[in-house]
mmCIF file of C-alpha atoms in Angstrom:
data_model
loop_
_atom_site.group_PDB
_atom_site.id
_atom_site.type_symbol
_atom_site.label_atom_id
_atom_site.label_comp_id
_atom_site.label_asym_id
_atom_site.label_seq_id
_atom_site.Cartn_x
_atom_site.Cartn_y
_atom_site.Cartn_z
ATOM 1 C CA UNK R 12 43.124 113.224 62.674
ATOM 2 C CA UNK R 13 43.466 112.009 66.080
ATOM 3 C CA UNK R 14 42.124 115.396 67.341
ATOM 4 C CA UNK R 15 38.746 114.495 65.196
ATOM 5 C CA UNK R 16 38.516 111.138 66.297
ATOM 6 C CA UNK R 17 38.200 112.048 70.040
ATOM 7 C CA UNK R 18 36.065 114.939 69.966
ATOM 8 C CA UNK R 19 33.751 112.472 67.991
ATOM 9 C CA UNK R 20 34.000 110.182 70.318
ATOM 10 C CA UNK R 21 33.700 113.078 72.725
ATOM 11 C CA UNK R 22 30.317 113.351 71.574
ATOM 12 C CA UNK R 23 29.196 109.509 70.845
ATOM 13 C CA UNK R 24 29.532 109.166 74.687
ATOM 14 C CA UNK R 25 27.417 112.751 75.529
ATOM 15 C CA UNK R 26 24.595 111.550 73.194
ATOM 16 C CA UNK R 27 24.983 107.988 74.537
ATOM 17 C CA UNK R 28 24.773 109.482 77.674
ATOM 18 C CA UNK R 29 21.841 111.253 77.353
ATOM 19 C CA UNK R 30 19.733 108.751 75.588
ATOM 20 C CA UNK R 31 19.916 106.572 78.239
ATOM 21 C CA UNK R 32 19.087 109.072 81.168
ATOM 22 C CA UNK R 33 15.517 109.012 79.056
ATOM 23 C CA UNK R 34 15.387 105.062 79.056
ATOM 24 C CA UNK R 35 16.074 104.905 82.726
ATOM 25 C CA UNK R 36 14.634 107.974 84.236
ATOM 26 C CA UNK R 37 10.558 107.621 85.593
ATOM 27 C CA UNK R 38 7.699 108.335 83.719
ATOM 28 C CA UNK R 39 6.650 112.338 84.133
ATOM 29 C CA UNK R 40 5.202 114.573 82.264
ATOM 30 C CA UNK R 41 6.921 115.894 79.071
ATOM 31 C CA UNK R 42 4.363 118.081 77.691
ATOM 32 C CA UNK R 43 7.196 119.686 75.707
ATOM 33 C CA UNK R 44 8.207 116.502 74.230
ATOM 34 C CA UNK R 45 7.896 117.024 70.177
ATOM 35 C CA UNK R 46 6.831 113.147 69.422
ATOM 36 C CA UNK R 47 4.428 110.881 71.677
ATOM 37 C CA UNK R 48 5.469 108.268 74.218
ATOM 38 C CA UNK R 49 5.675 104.815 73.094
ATOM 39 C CA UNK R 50 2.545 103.019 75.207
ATOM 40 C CA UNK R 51 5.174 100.857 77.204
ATOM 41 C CA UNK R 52 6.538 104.255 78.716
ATOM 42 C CA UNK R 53 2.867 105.971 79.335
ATOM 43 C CA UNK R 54 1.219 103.300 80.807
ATOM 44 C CA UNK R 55 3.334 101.156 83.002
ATOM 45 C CA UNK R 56 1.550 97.672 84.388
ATOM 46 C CA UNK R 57 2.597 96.225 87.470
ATOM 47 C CA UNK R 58 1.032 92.820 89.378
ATOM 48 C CA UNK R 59 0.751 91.726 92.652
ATOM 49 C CA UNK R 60 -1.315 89.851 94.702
ATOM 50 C CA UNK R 61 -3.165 90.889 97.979
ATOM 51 C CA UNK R 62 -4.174 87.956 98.956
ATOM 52 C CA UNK R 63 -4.293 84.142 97.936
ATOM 53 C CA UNK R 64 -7.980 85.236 96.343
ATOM 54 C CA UNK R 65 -7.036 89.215 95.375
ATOM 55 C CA UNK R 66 -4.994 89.712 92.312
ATOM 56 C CA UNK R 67 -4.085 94.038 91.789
ATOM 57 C CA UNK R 68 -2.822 94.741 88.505
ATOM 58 C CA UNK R 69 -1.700 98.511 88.976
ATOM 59 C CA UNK R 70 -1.107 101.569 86.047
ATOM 60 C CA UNK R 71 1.017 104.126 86.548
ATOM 61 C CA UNK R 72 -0.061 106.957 83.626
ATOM 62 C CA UNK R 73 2.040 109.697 82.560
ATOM 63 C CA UNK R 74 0.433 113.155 83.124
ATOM 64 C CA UNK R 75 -1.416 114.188 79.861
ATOM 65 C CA UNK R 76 -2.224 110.754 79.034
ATOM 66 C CA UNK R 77 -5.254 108.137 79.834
ATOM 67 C CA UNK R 78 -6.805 105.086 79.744
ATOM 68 C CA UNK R 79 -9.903 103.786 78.595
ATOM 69 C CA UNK R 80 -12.369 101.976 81.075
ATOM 70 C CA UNK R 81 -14.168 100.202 79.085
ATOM 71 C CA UNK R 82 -11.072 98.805 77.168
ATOM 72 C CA UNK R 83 -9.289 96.771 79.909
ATOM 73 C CA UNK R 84 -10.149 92.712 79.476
ATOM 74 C CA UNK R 85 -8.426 90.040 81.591
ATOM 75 C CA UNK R 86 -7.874 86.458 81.093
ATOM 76 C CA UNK R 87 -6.093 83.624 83.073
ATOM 77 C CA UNK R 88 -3.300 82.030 81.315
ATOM 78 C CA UNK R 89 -3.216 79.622 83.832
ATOM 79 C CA UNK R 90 -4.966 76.247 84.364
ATOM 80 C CA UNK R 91 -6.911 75.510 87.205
ATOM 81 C CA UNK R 92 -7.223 78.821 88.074
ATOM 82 C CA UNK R 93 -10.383 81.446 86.907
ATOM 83 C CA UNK R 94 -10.564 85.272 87.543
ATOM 84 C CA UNK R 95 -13.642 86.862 88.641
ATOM 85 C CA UNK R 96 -15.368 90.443 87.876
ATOM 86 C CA UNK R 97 -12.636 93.072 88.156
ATOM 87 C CA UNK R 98 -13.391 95.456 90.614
ATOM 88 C CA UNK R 99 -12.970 99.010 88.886
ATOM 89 C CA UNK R 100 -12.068 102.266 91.324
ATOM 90 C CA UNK R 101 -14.497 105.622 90.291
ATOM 91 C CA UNK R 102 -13.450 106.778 86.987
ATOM 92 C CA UNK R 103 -13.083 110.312 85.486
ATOM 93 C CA UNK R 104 -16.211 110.618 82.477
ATOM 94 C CA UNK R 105 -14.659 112.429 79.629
ATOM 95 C CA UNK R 106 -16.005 114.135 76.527
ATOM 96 C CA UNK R 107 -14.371 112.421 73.495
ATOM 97 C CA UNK R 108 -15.043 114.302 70.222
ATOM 98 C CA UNK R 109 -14.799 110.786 68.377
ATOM 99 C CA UNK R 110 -16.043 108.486 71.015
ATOM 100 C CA UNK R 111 -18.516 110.733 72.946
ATOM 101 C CA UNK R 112 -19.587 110.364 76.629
ATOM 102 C CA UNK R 113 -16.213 107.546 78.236
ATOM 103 C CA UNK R 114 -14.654 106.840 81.762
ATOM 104 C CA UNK R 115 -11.159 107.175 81.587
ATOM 105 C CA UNK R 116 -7.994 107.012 84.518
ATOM 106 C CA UNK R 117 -5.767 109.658 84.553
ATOM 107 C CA UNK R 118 -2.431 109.398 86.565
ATOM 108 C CA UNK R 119 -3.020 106.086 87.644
ATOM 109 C CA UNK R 120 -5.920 103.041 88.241
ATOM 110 C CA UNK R 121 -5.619 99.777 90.316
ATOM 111 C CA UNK R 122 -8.254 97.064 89.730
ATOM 112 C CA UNK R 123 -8.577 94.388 91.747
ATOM 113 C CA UNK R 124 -9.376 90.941 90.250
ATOM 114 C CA UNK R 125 -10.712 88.058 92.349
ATOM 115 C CA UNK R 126 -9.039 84.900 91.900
ATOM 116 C CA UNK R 127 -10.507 81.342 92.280
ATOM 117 C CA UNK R 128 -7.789 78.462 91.997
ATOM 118 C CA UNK R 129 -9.426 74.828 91.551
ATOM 119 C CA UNK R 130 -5.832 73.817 91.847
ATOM 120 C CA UNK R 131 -4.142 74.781 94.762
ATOM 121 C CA UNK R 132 -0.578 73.162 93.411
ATOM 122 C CA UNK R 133 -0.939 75.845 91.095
ATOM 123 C CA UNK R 134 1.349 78.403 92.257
ATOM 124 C CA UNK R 135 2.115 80.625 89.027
ATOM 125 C CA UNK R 136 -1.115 82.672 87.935
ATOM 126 C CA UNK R 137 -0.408 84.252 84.279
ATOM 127 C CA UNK R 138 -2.869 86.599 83.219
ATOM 128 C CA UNK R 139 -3.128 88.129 79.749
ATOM 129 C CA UNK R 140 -3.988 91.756 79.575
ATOM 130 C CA UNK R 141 -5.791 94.352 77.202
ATOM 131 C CA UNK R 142 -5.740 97.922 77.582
ATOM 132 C CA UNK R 143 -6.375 101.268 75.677
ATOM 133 C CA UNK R 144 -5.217 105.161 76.097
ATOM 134 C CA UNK R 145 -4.372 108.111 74.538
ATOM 135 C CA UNK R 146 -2.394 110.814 74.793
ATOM 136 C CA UNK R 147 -4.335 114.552 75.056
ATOM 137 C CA UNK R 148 -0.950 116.483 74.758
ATOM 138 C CA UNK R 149 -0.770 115.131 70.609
ATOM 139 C CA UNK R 150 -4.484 113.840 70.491
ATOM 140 C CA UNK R 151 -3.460 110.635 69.561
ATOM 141 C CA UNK R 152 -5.236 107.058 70.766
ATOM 142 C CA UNK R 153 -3.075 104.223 70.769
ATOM 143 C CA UNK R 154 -4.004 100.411 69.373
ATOM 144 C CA UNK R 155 -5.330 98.264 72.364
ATOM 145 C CA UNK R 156 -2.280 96.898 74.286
ATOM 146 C CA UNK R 157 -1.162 93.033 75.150
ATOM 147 C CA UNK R 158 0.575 92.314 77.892
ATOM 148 C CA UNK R 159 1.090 88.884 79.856
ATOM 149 C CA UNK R 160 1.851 89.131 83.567
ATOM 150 C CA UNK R 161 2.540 86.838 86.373
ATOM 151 C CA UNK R 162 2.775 86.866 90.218
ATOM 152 C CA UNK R 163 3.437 83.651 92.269
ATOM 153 C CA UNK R 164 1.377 82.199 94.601
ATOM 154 C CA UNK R 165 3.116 82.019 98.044
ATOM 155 C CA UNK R 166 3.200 78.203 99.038
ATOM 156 C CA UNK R 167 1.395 78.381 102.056
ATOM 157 C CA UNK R 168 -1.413 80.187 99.825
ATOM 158 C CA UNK R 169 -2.431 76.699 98.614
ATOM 159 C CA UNK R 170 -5.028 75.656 101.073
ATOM 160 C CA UNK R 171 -3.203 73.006 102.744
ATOM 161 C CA UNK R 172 -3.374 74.764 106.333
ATOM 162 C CA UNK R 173 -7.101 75.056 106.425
ATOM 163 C CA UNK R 174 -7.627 71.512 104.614
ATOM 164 C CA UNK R 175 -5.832 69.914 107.545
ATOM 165 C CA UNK R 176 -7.909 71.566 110.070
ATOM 166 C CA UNK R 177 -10.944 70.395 108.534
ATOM 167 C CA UNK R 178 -10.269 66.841 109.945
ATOM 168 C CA UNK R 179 -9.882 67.833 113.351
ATOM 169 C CA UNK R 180 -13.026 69.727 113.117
ATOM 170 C CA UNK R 181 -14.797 66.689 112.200
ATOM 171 C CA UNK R 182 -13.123 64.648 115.139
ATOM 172 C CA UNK R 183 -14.311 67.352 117.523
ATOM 173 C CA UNK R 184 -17.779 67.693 116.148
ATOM 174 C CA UNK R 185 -17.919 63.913 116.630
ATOM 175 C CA UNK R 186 -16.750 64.027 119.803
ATOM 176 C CA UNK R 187 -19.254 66.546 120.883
ATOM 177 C CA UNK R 188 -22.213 63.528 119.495
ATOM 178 C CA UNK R 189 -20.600 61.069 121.446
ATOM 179 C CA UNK R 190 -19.670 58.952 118.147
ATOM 180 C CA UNK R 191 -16.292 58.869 119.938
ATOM 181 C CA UNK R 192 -13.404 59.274 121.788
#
């Protein structure tokens, strides 16, 4: 009995094991995989921003899988600040047997967002995200995905620096018309 019990438990821990080598390894390819990647693990979303006025949101895409240009949408999440028209890199023009003539990113796509805050005490920027792909290894297209990021604002991003100069700009100008000292 106890000889069954640990080569059972012998191979809990193996299958254990190897499960979660898959969970934490990186996205690659596995075109011999016999069941699709969940989305989550094909297309992989990271945010950052460039700049106090530049927001990147980044895909990573598993070889043999895409996404859909014309499927991404962005909102802000946050109030006081508004996103502007996402700047989309060149994009590969497919021939989809269901959807016909589409621009897709394969391997990876960074779009850069321009960001207007009205409200520079506003340092958290949440933006909600929609996005589409499929996989040609099964010939599968997955539902459009939702996903909520956030980045932070650096404090010194809020404006105050070049609001104080403005002031002194003024006195100078002033000074400059003789309206004084």
């Amino acid at each position: 009995m106890k000889h069954t019990f640990l080569a059972l438990r012998n191979t809990v821990v193996v299958a254990c094991l190897s499960c979660s080598a898959g969970v934490f390894a990186a996205p690659e390819a596995n075109t011999d995989a016999s069941e699709p990647l969940m989305p989550e693990q094909a297309f992989q979303l990271n945010a950052s921003l460039l700049d106090e006025h530049t927001l990147r949101l980044h895909w990573e895409i598993v070889d043999g899988y895409y996404l859909y240009k014309d499927k991404f949408q962005f909102t802000s999440q946050s109030t006081g600040i508004k996103l502007g028209t996402p700047l989309f890199p060149a994009a590969k023009i497919k021939e989809d047997p269901t959807f016909g003539t589409v621009a897709t990113y394969p391997h990876s796509v960074a779009i850069d967002i321009p960001v207007q805050r009205d409200d520079a005490s506003v340092l958290e920027l949440k933006v909600a995200t929609v996005a589409q792909g499929c996989s040609e290894v099964f010939g599968i297209c997955y539902q459009p995905q939702n996903k909520t990021v956030a980045v932070t604002f650096k404090p010194s991003d809020t404006g105050s620096a070049s609001n104080s100069a403005a002031p002194a700009l003024l006195t100078d100008f002033g000074k400059k018309l003789g309206l004084g000292d």
